[in-house]
Amino acid sequence: MQNIQDNNQLQTSFKEANSNRKKRISLHDLANVTLFIAAFIGIWQLVYVLGIWPEVSLPSPIRVGESFVDLFEDFTIFTSIGMTMYRLVIGFGISIAIGVTMGLIMVKFPGFGKTMSSFALGLQSFPSVAWVPFAILLIGLNDAGILFVVIMSSVFSVIILTYSGIQNIPPLYVRAAKNMGAKGISLFRFVMIPAATPSILVGIKQAWSFAWHALIGAEILIAAAVGLGHILLVGREFQLMDQVIASMITIFAIGLLFDRVLFSKLEERVRERWGLDQSIER
Amino acid sequence: MSSVEMVRGEEDARTNKVTDTDTNTNASKNSEKEMVILENISKAYNGNKTNRNSSNVNTSRSGSSTVLFEHIVLDNLNLRITEGEFVTIVGPSGCGKSTLLNILAGIDTSYTGKILIDGASIKRSPDTDRIIIFQEGALFPWLTVYENIEFGLKIAKISKEKRREIVMHYIDLVQLTSFAHAFVHQLSGGMKQRVAIARALVLNPKILLMDEPFAALDVQTRRMLYDQLVKIHEKTNKTILFVTHNINEAVALGDRAIIISPKIAGIKKEFKIDLPRPRQLDHPLINSITNAIIEESKEMYTSNSYFTSRYGNYSTESKPDLELESPQSQLA
Ligand SMILES: Nc1ncnc2c1ncn2[C@@H]1O[C@H](COP(=O)(O)OP(=O)(O)OP(=O)(O)O)[C@@H](O)[C@H]1O
Ligand SMILES: [Mg+2]
């Protein structure tokens, strides 16, 4: 009886420990960040006061703040962020779907896989803005053109890391799974994909960064009607530096949010679950 | 559809069998049914199996007589194992123990010879009636202990409730109930191997193939696992083929210990260990058999056969080198 109770306690403690990840945001870190931002704005204000650049080229932090308020008040900022995020989600989503599928096909057909992987490796480092003229001529100055650039810039990272992730699965896992009756689809679904997940995640993280670069670039170059890139474009054309900076800060914040919050957390969880951190500690 | 039905059918048979063996282990032991028959199993690794072109180059270079770079790991090996028997296999590193297990498991399919399991000739593919347990455990790190043990049942599309019942039974058998929701990296080495054993047992294999499962563990843990394995063997009456390079382990665990020699690429000698279980690890009979095997194995490590087994035999069609090392000349 005593034993069973102990067991139950242990059981729940494992469940809790596994679901209860480190959530504490350290106060120390928060203080550091605040100090850093304050110093940055301070220096900015100082440079502004010194008057090296005219007001149009370098507005004061307060002017940029007001511009932010303006953008908020007429909802431009929200519609822009919304539109940009919409494109990102669609483009990036398609990219992941195509990339993972392609990676799996490449594993299934090794001859094709080998050729395709060197091809993909070359295209991965292909500058994203270099796709823009091609996209405009092929598809036109529209949303689909922007999506095309986003997909082409990010899909190859997903392909490469899915493919190499599955190639590098310890053969022992596959042997054990086959021995336990897994084959074909079930082998892919229950062994290959989970085993390659840490690697696929690295690919997705890298792809996100490529997609994000490409998206803003394409929004500026393929004069989109709405979007964060469009604010930059309008700002440049009408010499609204305060608006340009406000948009840049927004782009920076979104990037940070994705990187620091979404992907870091995701990666941390996967590493913890797959026991990868522990192997480094040892 | 029908395959699912079949699996369910097997599953029912399993439950029956467990209760059966639980009550009269001795009766089934006495039946002496032959569970494994290996006939003339031969296995050679080719120097260049995948690269046909370069093997052609080799052939043309060597002139008229065809020279094949091949490494004979198993040469006409014969072995019979009765149901419920606990057979241990010892031999120096590289003598082909893992190769033999992989062949039996259906993972390695390039061999010649015949294998009969439970009277039926096997297909050259893995099957859940023979489950292999690896030295490293090969547990899936992305699954919990429970999910790892459940894996084979899930693949076999057994219903969730049924799976739960079976998993709970075996997780209890290896005494890991309290760790059901732990991840693999949260376990000790000994626990991992117990999970691997449970994961194999849920599929109710006819044969457990164990490839140095305890080699990476410390002495204390190993002794504990000996006890557990012997108890599991007693309860389930599984036929076990247990590979180890630890001679004492082989003698302490097995009903029969088989020595494989790289020199003859086959079974050199076997010892019957007629001792009731549980056994005392320092029982005089165990000691004397261990010493006999050590004596027997000494030359395996000293003779030049080590070189040939490591780096392969260059055998021409007339095979002069091989004849020098034939089993007959060895035993003479
Ligand atoms: N894929 C392979 N290609 C070529 N030779 C191989 C291959 N796998 C194994 N061998 C050779 O076959 C021989 C037997 O290997 P095996 O792994 O069966 O040995 P083992 O008895 O299990 O050794 P250990 O005790 O070290 O595990 C070794 O000499 C090895 O070099
Ligand atoms: Mg081995």
XYZ file of C-alpha atoms and ligand atoms in Angstrom:
646
model
C 0.000 0.000 0.000
C 2.713 2.391 1.068
C 4.642 1.386 -1.993
C 1.813 2.120 -4.373
C 1.397 5.568 -2.886
C 5.084 6.240 -3.311
C 4.869 5.096 -6.859
C 1.976 7.373 -7.599
C 3.795 10.281 -6.077
C 6.870 9.578 -8.121
C 4.768 9.189 -11.218
C 3.104 12.560 -10.829
C 6.406 14.167 -9.959
C 7.862 12.991 -13.270
C 4.834 14.260 -15.125
C 5.070 17.600 -13.392
C 8.786 17.901 -13.841
C 8.409 17.200 -17.531
C 5.612 19.682 -18.099
C 6.880 22.335 -15.746
C 9.731 23.967 -17.630
C 11.877 26.771 -16.341
C 9.627 29.783 -16.627
C 11.338 32.293 -14.410
C 12.350 35.474 -16.167
C 15.296 36.677 -14.247
C 14.960 40.191 -12.845
C 18.613 40.692 -13.420
C 18.231 40.173 -17.170
C 15.276 42.536 -17.262
C 17.260 45.276 -15.534
C 20.119 44.804 -18.003
C 17.834 45.119 -21.000
C 16.162 48.238 -19.628
C 19.534 49.820 -18.944
C 20.713 48.960 -22.449
C 17.658 50.513 -24.116
C 17.894 53.607 -21.928
C 21.564 54.051 -22.870
C 20.745 53.616 -26.546
C 18.007 56.250 -26.496
C 20.279 58.513 -24.449
C 23.055 58.370 -27.043
C 20.547 58.880 -29.828
C 19.173 61.970 -28.098
C 22.720 63.246 -27.547
C 23.621 62.867 -31.221
C 20.370 64.605 -32.122
C 21.084 67.507 -29.793
C 24.587 67.893 -31.233
C 22.846 68.563 -34.584
C 25.251 66.654 -36.835
C 22.395 65.673 -39.136
C 19.428 67.824 -40.065
C 16.089 67.025 -38.461
C 14.788 65.247 -41.616
C 17.705 62.814 -41.611
C 17.787 62.109 -37.912
C 14.665 62.894 -35.912
C 14.679 62.868 -32.133
C 13.525 59.805 -30.206
C 10.462 61.795 -29.161
C 9.574 62.556 -32.790
C 9.800 58.841 -33.605
C 7.641 58.117 -30.573
C 5.025 60.556 -31.895
C 5.210 58.910 -35.272
C 4.509 55.614 -33.558
C 1.473 57.145 -31.910
C 0.286 58.425 -35.304
C 0.754 55.014 -36.860
C -1.170 53.504 -33.974
C -3.972 56.046 -34.144
C -4.863 55.535 -37.777
C -4.340 51.784 -37.397
C -1.679 51.767 -40.115
C 0.700 49.908 -37.874
C -1.814 47.194 -37.099
C -2.877 46.605 -40.673
C 0.776 46.659 -41.734
C 1.865 44.191 -39.107
C -1.190 42.082 -39.825
C -0.541 42.005 -43.545
C 3.146 41.287 -43.149
C 2.504 38.523 -40.628
C -0.163 37.070 -42.895
C 2.322 36.842 -45.757
C 4.941 35.429 -43.431
C 2.681 32.713 -42.068
C 1.453 31.679 -45.517
C 4.852 31.806 -47.221
C 6.753 30.246 -44.360
C 4.068 27.607 -43.883
C 4.174 26.593 -47.542
C 7.939 26.587 -47.308
C 7.942 24.160 -44.377
C 5.372 21.901 -46.013
C 7.259 21.759 -49.315
C 10.644 21.510 -47.613
C 9.770 18.606 -45.328
C 7.950 16.740 -48.093
C 10.833 17.267 -50.481
C 13.305 16.126 -47.824
C 11.329 12.912 -47.342
C 11.140 12.282 -51.088
C 14.892 12.779 -51.297
C 15.427 10.148 -48.610
C 13.109 7.756 -50.411
C 14.942 8.170 -53.719
C 18.650 8.354 -52.879
C 19.835 9.129 -56.406
C 17.555 12.115 -56.677
C 18.323 13.045 -53.071
C 22.027 13.339 -53.662
C 21.672 15.563 -56.716
C 18.933 17.640 -55.173
C 20.849 18.229 -51.965
C 23.828 19.805 -53.715
C 21.427 21.838 -55.826
C 19.567 22.970 -52.702
C 22.834 23.793 -50.972
C 23.713 26.166 -53.792
C 20.307 27.818 -53.779
C 20.256 28.165 -50.007
C 22.934 30.848 -50.123
C 21.369 32.547 -53.141
C 20.571 36.158 -52.075
C 16.835 36.532 -51.553
C 16.453 39.912 -53.269
C 17.990 38.395 -56.378
C 14.733 36.467 -56.784
C 12.715 39.700 -56.982
C 13.103 40.611 -60.690
C 12.393 36.999 -61.597
C 9.283 36.980 -59.409
C 8.019 40.276 -60.835
C 8.421 39.111 -64.427
C 7.034 35.640 -63.754
C 4.170 36.478 -61.430
C 3.798 40.220 -61.261
C 3.813 43.051 -58.747
C 1.451 41.372 -56.313
C 1.145 39.278 -53.163
C 1.846 36.052 -54.992
C 5.134 37.518 -56.194
C 6.110 38.359 -52.622
C 5.157 34.874 -51.447
C 7.230 33.386 -54.236
C 10.325 35.257 -53.061
C 9.681 34.235 -49.438
C 9.280 30.574 -50.353
C 12.281 30.425 -52.644
C 14.458 32.053 -50.005
C 13.517 29.752 -47.180
C 12.507 26.393 -48.614
C 16.027 25.147 -49.248
C 17.065 25.369 -45.611
C 14.132 23.178 -44.658
C 14.919 20.719 -47.459
C 18.575 20.428 -46.525
C 18.054 19.976 -42.807
C 15.163 17.561 -43.193
C 17.207 15.483 -45.597
C 20.420 15.509 -43.571
C 18.469 15.072 -40.346
C 16.965 11.827 -41.577
C 20.233 10.695 -43.132
C 21.969 11.127 -39.798
C 19.482 9.172 -37.706
C 21.415 6.544 -35.767
C 20.939 3.336 -37.807
C 20.322 1.527 -34.538
C 16.952 3.298 -34.117
C 15.854 2.187 -37.550
C 17.058 -1.366 -36.990
C 15.269 -1.602 -33.660
C 12.070 -0.143 -35.126
C 12.112 -2.513 -38.090
C 12.630 -5.390 -35.709
C 9.537 -4.298 -33.814
C 7.496 -4.377 -36.981
C 7.735 -0.794 -38.254
C 8.050 -0.332 -41.988
C 7.057 2.047 -44.746
C 4.827 4.860 -43.535
C 4.853 3.838 -39.886
C 8.651 3.813 -39.919
C 8.630 7.346 -41.325
C 5.947 8.624 -39.035
C 6.939 7.059 -35.743
C 10.716 6.862 -36.066
C 12.340 8.826 -38.870
C 10.475 12.098 -38.423
C 10.656 12.232 -34.620
C 14.295 11.183 -34.684
C 15.075 13.944 -37.171
C 12.974 16.571 -35.401
C 15.852 18.402 -33.687
C 17.555 18.786 -37.041
C 14.346 19.740 -38.861
C 13.776 22.385 -36.220
C 17.207 23.892 -36.888
C 16.217 24.017 -40.562
C 12.943 25.728 -39.744
C 14.643 28.274 -37.540
C 17.142 29.078 -40.250
C 14.349 29.186 -42.826
C 12.407 31.623 -40.683
C 15.318 34.013 -40.672
C 15.706 33.757 -44.463
C 11.966 34.138 -44.941
C 11.854 37.217 -42.768
C 14.728 38.896 -44.641
C 13.139 38.043 -47.964
C 9.685 39.207 -46.950
C 10.665 42.724 -45.929
C 12.955 43.025 -48.955
C 10.204 41.898 -51.294
C 7.647 44.199 -49.675
C 9.905 47.155 -50.375
C 10.840 46.122 -53.902
C 7.539 44.673 -55.056
C 5.676 47.815 -54.014
C 3.033 46.128 -51.938
C -0.021 48.137 -50.973
C 0.178 47.341 -47.275
C 2.905 46.026 -45.013
C 5.859 46.966 -42.844
C 8.066 47.063 -45.921
C 5.567 49.428 -47.519
C 5.865 51.859 -44.615
C 9.598 51.908 -45.240
C 9.053 52.530 -48.934
C 6.595 55.385 -48.358
C 8.826 56.807 -45.651
C 11.774 56.903 -48.029
C 9.776 58.474 -50.861
C 8.289 61.210 -48.702
C 11.418 61.653 -46.576
C 9.573 60.614 -43.392
C 12.554 59.409 -41.424
C 10.556 59.162 -38.182
C 8.183 56.745 -39.870
C 11.079 54.763 -41.329
C 12.668 54.375 -37.912
C 9.336 53.468 -36.313
C 8.850 50.736 -38.884
C 12.412 49.503 -38.415
C 11.873 49.246 -34.681
C 8.690 47.252 -35.277
C 10.507 44.888 -37.654
C 13.277 44.482 -35.104
C 10.795 43.745 -32.320
C 8.936 41.131 -34.352
C 12.193 39.430 -35.295
C 13.282 39.375 -31.675
C 9.933 38.023 -30.577
C 10.072 35.135 -33.024
C 13.688 34.310 -32.346
C 13.782 34.752 -28.601
C 10.334 33.640 -27.644
C 8.949 31.229 -30.231
C 11.988 29.425 -31.587
C 14.118 29.470 -28.458
C 11.297 27.991 -26.435
C 10.533 25.426 -29.082
C 14.164 24.453 -29.373
C 14.583 24.285 -25.630
C 11.604 21.976 -25.307
C 12.749 19.688 -28.068
C 16.304 19.557 -26.757
C 15.055 18.770 -23.302
C 12.665 16.095 -24.444
C 15.206 14.484 -26.761
C 17.722 14.612 -23.922
C 20.214 16.555 -26.010
C 21.225 19.056 -23.355
C 22.142 16.316 -20.973
C 24.571 14.709 -23.368
C 26.458 17.991 -23.498
C 26.564 18.321 -19.740
C 28.175 14.942 -19.374
C -7.885 -5.381 -42.105
C -7.087 -9.027 -41.883
C -3.603 -8.331 -40.587
C -5.093 -6.426 -37.688
C -7.334 -9.335 -36.931
C -4.404 -11.653 -37.067
C -2.434 -9.564 -34.625
C -5.360 -9.559 -32.237
C -5.543 -13.292 -32.572
C -1.910 -13.598 -31.717
C -2.454 -11.295 -28.822
C -5.074 -13.583 -27.390
C -2.758 -16.496 -27.819
C -0.194 -14.534 -25.903
C -2.404 -14.083 -22.876
C -3.211 -17.740 -22.867
C 0.385 -18.702 -23.161
C 1.507 -16.490 -20.320
C -0.945 -18.045 -17.949
C -0.016 -21.420 -19.308
C 3.672 -21.021 -18.707
C 3.087 -19.332 -15.389
C 1.449 -22.447 -14.026
C 3.486 -25.233 -15.527
C 6.860 -24.024 -16.632
C 8.400 -27.407 -16.091
C 5.991 -29.228 -18.309
C 6.814 -27.065 -21.304
C 10.500 -27.316 -20.524
C 10.310 -31.044 -20.679
C 8.605 -31.014 -24.038
C 11.989 -30.264 -25.694
C 10.469 -28.672 -28.739
C 13.126 -27.260 -31.031
C 12.628 -23.538 -31.254
C 15.645 -22.495 -33.305
C 17.462 -24.533 -35.906
C 20.397 -22.997 -37.726
C 21.641 -25.066 -40.642
C 24.920 -24.347 -42.404
C 24.817 -20.636 -41.811
C 27.641 -18.899 -43.646
C 28.318 -15.230 -43.844
C 31.097 -13.275 -45.484
C 31.602 -9.563 -45.775
C 32.875 -8.481 -49.136
C 35.568 -5.888 -49.325
C 33.480 -3.949 -51.808
C 29.946 -5.056 -51.908
C 28.485 -1.771 -53.018
C 31.183 -0.724 -55.446
C 31.098 -3.220 -58.256
C 33.353 -1.242 -60.543
C 36.326 -1.248 -58.255
C 35.945 -4.962 -57.602
C 36.242 -5.463 -61.319
C 39.396 -3.425 -61.276
C 40.794 -5.673 -58.581
C 39.950 -8.741 -60.560
C 41.601 -7.565 -63.735
C 44.698 -6.420 -61.892
C 45.318 -9.740 -60.251
C 45.465 -11.521 -63.583
C 44.096 -14.951 -64.367
C 42.991 -16.267 -60.980
C 40.051 -14.421 -59.485
C 40.877 -12.918 -56.144
C 38.030 -11.880 -53.932
C 38.548 -9.772 -50.903
C 36.225 -11.395 -48.485
C 36.063 -11.807 -44.794
C 34.401 -15.025 -43.713
C 32.700 -14.344 -40.411
C 30.539 -17.439 -40.122
C 31.381 -20.667 -41.869
C 28.784 -23.432 -41.905
C 27.479 -22.806 -38.446
C 24.944 -25.267 -37.055
C 22.998 -24.752 -33.883
C 19.837 -26.104 -32.305
C 18.043 -24.479 -29.418
C 15.057 -25.949 -27.627
C 12.082 -23.946 -26.451
C 12.688 -22.090 -23.230
C 16.400 -22.685 -23.351
C 18.736 -19.942 -22.195
C 21.754 -20.083 -24.478
C 24.737 -17.806 -24.061
C 27.312 -17.104 -26.733
C 30.845 -15.991 -25.940
C 33.770 -15.169 -28.136
C 36.393 -12.511 -28.667
C 35.500 -9.172 -30.159
C 34.858 -9.366 -33.871
C 34.159 -13.087 -33.988
C 30.707 -12.559 -35.432
C 28.388 -12.696 -32.434
C 26.443 -9.599 -33.405
C 26.424 -10.754 -37.003
C 24.814 -14.016 -35.950
C 22.138 -12.237 -33.927
C 21.407 -9.813 -36.747
C 21.005 -12.719 -39.143
C 18.640 -14.423 -36.744
C 16.675 -11.219 -36.245
C 16.265 -10.858 -39.985
C 18.072 -7.518 -39.978
C 21.028 -8.964 -41.873
C 19.754 -10.831 -44.910
C 22.897 -11.618 -46.887
C 23.878 -15.063 -45.683
C 23.607 -18.604 -46.903
C 22.007 -21.433 -45.003
C 18.683 -22.158 -43.471
C 16.969 -20.919 -40.349
C 13.945 -22.593 -38.822
C 12.021 -20.887 -36.060
C 9.464 -22.999 -34.266
C 9.567 -25.494 -37.086
C 8.999 -23.003 -39.885
C 11.561 -21.648 -42.283
C 11.839 -17.881 -41.867
C 11.592 -15.112 -44.383
C 14.608 -12.898 -44.763
C 13.064 -9.927 -43.036
C 12.603 -8.803 -39.446
C 9.689 -10.263 -37.577
C 8.299 -9.607 -34.146
C 8.680 -13.250 -33.165
C 12.389 -12.524 -32.736
C 13.244 -9.342 -30.909
C 16.777 -8.120 -30.482
C 17.968 -6.128 -27.486
C 21.047 -4.060 -28.224
C 23.935 -3.179 -25.987
C 23.051 0.499 -26.201
C 19.367 -0.170 -25.597
C 18.326 1.740 -28.704
C 15.408 3.283 -26.843
C 13.731 6.209 -28.550
C 14.627 9.399 -26.677
C 11.562 11.294 -27.881
C 9.258 8.868 -26.109
C 8.642 8.277 -22.431
C 9.319 4.916 -20.827
C 5.660 3.997 -21.252
C 5.584 5.060 -24.882
C 8.795 3.209 -25.624
C 7.380 -0.018 -24.271
C 4.148 0.613 -26.138
C 5.919 1.161 -29.466
C 5.672 -2.293 -31.016
C 2.035 -2.665 -29.976
C 1.177 0.663 -31.555
C 2.829 -0.417 -34.787
C 0.788 -3.640 -34.622
C -2.351 -1.453 -34.360
C -3.520 -2.980 -31.113
C -6.299 -1.081 -29.388
C -5.396 1.517 -26.799
C -6.989 -0.250 -23.833
C -5.346 -3.516 -24.740
C -2.008 -1.746 -25.151
C -2.346 -0.167 -21.757
C -3.064 -3.503 -20.142
C -0.063 -5.190 -21.739
C 2.324 -2.301 -21.106
C 1.325 -2.062 -17.459
C 1.921 -5.771 -17.036
C 5.448 -5.671 -18.403
C 6.413 -2.326 -16.926
C 5.546 -3.932 -13.608
C 7.532 -7.034 -14.476
C 10.693 -4.949 -14.925
C 9.745 -2.874 -11.858
C 9.614 0.491 -13.559
C 5.996 1.448 -12.904
C 7.015 4.611 -11.102
C 9.097 5.680 -14.073
C 6.374 5.251 -16.662
C 6.350 8.937 -17.529
C 10.063 9.556 -17.312
C 12.069 10.230 -20.429
C 14.859 7.940 -21.474
C 17.604 10.384 -20.546
C 16.245 10.522 -17.021
C 17.028 6.838 -16.476
C 20.149 5.038 -15.366
C 21.849 2.574 -17.688
C 20.358 -0.411 -15.898
C 16.855 1.037 -16.069
C 17.271 1.664 -19.775
C 18.077 -1.982 -20.358
C 15.052 -3.012 -18.327
C 12.914 -0.789 -20.529
C 14.482 -2.435 -23.570
C 13.616 -5.851 -22.154
C 10.023 -4.821 -21.453
C 9.766 -3.267 -24.907
C 10.795 -6.582 -26.397
C 8.551 -8.700 -24.189
C 5.314 -6.833 -24.962
C 5.484 -8.218 -28.468
C 5.528 -11.716 -27.043
C 8.441 -12.865 -29.179
C 9.286 -16.528 -29.368
C 12.932 -15.677 -28.976
C 14.777 -12.912 -27.198
C 18.051 -12.026 -28.846
C 20.269 -10.111 -26.470
C 23.449 -8.524 -27.803
C 25.723 -7.744 -24.862
C 22.825 -6.036 -23.106
C 24.641 -5.498 -19.831
C 28.140 -4.787 -21.114
C 27.997 -1.089 -20.368
C 26.830 -1.499 -16.782
C 28.702 -1.678 -13.515
C 29.036 -4.941 -11.619
C 26.341 -4.229 -9.018
C 23.745 -3.234 -11.583
C 24.654 -6.188 -13.726
C 24.128 -8.631 -10.873
C 20.756 -7.128 -10.153
C 19.802 -7.485 -13.801
C 21.007 -11.102 -13.860
C 18.500 -11.817 -11.126
C 15.717 -10.003 -12.912
C 16.463 -11.622 -16.243
C 16.530 -15.084 -14.713
C 13.218 -14.371 -13.005
C 11.708 -13.117 -16.247
C 13.003 -16.189 -18.009
C 11.419 -18.367 -15.386
C 8.093 -16.538 -15.593
C 7.808 -16.287 -19.347
C 9.834 -19.331 -20.390
C 11.209 -17.429 -23.363
C 13.918 -18.898 -25.493
C 16.878 -16.595 -24.971
C 20.017 -16.196 -27.022
C 22.354 -14.045 -24.995
C 25.614 -12.730 -26.438
C 28.368 -11.560 -24.169
C 32.126 -11.324 -24.063
C 32.063 -11.897 -20.349
C 32.714 -15.600 -19.869
C 31.631 -15.650 -16.268
C 28.347 -14.007 -17.218
C 27.794 -16.586 -19.930
C 28.292 -19.463 -17.533
C 26.317 -17.931 -14.691
C 23.269 -17.260 -16.864
C 23.042 -19.939 -19.494
C 21.726 -23.454 -19.664
C 24.366 -23.801 -22.316
C 27.377 -21.643 -23.181
C 28.643 -21.643 -26.742
C 32.095 -20.467 -27.712
C 32.519 -18.921 -31.120
C 36.002 -18.714 -32.529
C 37.022 -16.316 -35.280
C 39.623 -18.825 -36.371
C 37.107 -21.383 -37.509
C 34.362 -18.830 -38.056
C 31.963 -20.974 -36.129
C 31.207 -22.802 -32.918
C 34.314 -24.067 -31.259
C 32.880 -25.780 -28.272
C 29.862 -25.739 -26.056
C 29.358 -26.319 -22.373
C 26.222 -27.478 -20.663
C 25.665 -25.794 -17.329
C 23.390 -28.093 -15.417
C 22.740 -26.002 -12.369
C 19.386 -25.090 -10.885
C 18.448 -21.433 -10.615
C 18.807 -19.141 -8.749
C 22.507 -19.731 -8.979
C 25.307 -18.674 -6.733
C 27.696 -16.662 -8.921
C 30.719 -18.228 -7.210
C 29.416 -21.775 -7.297
C 32.362 -24.158 -7.830
C 30.833 -25.592 -10.992
C 30.435 -22.124 -12.487
C 34.021 -21.346 -11.620
C 35.368 -24.518 -13.093
C 33.422 -24.129 -16.344
C 34.487 -20.502 -16.568
C 38.103 -21.528 -16.184
C 37.707 -24.268 -18.759
C 36.330 -21.762 -21.255
C 39.094 -19.289 -20.518
C 41.634 -22.049 -21.103
C 39.839 -22.946 -24.312
C 39.758 -19.366 -25.555
C 43.362 -18.472 -24.814
C 44.686 -19.454 -28.204
C 41.998 -17.451 -29.947
C 43.662 -14.306 -28.745
C 47.251 -15.348 -29.355
C 47.246 -17.091 -32.733
C 47.689 -15.263 -36.028
C 44.058 -15.903 -36.789
C 43.393 -12.645 -35.055
C 45.088 -10.879 -37.912
C 43.146 -12.667 -40.597
C 39.880 -12.206 -38.820
C 40.518 -8.499 -38.456
C 41.803 -7.761 -41.897
C 40.162 -10.463 -43.922
C 41.347 -13.503 -45.782
C 42.604 -13.119 -49.274
C 41.105 -16.270 -50.608
C 41.774 -17.423 -54.122
C 39.541 -19.970 -55.797
C 41.692 -22.800 -54.528
C 41.617 -21.239 -51.064
C 45.019 -22.395 -49.853
C 44.994 -20.002 -46.927
C 41.652 -21.163 -45.725
C 42.577 -24.798 -45.772
C 45.460 -24.134 -43.476
C 42.970 -22.780 -41.012
C 40.240 -25.310 -41.476
C 38.466 -26.604 -38.387
C 40.068 -30.033 -38.737
C 43.615 -28.759 -38.624
C 42.684 -26.607 -35.650
C 41.339 -29.400 -33.612
C 44.193 -31.703 -34.486
N 29.233 -4.026 -42.315
C 30.374 -4.704 -42.250
N 31.224 -4.721 -43.307
C 32.363 -5.406 -43.252
N 32.766 -6.123 -42.188
C 31.971 -6.152 -41.111
C 30.732 -5.436 -41.075
N 30.148 -5.643 -39.875
C 30.980 -6.437 -39.190
N 32.064 -6.748 -39.919
C 33.169 -7.625 -39.511
O 32.621 -8.848 -39.127
C 33.259 -9.322 -37.962
C 32.221 -9.719 -36.947
O 31.574 -8.572 -36.480
P 30.556 -8.618 -35.280
O 30.054 -7.252 -35.064
O 29.569 -9.680 -35.554
O 31.505 -9.070 -34.092
P 31.139 -9.306 -32.559
O 31.485 -10.703 -32.263
O 29.766 -8.870 -32.274
O 32.170 -8.371 -31.840
P 31.986 -7.490 -30.498
O 32.167 -8.408 -29.356
O 33.093 -6.499 -30.584
O 30.648 -6.862 -30.566
C 34.189 -8.251 -37.488
O 35.503 -8.666 -37.692
C 33.880 -7.053 -38.321
O 35.071 -6.439 -38.718
Mg 28.874 -7.239 -31.157
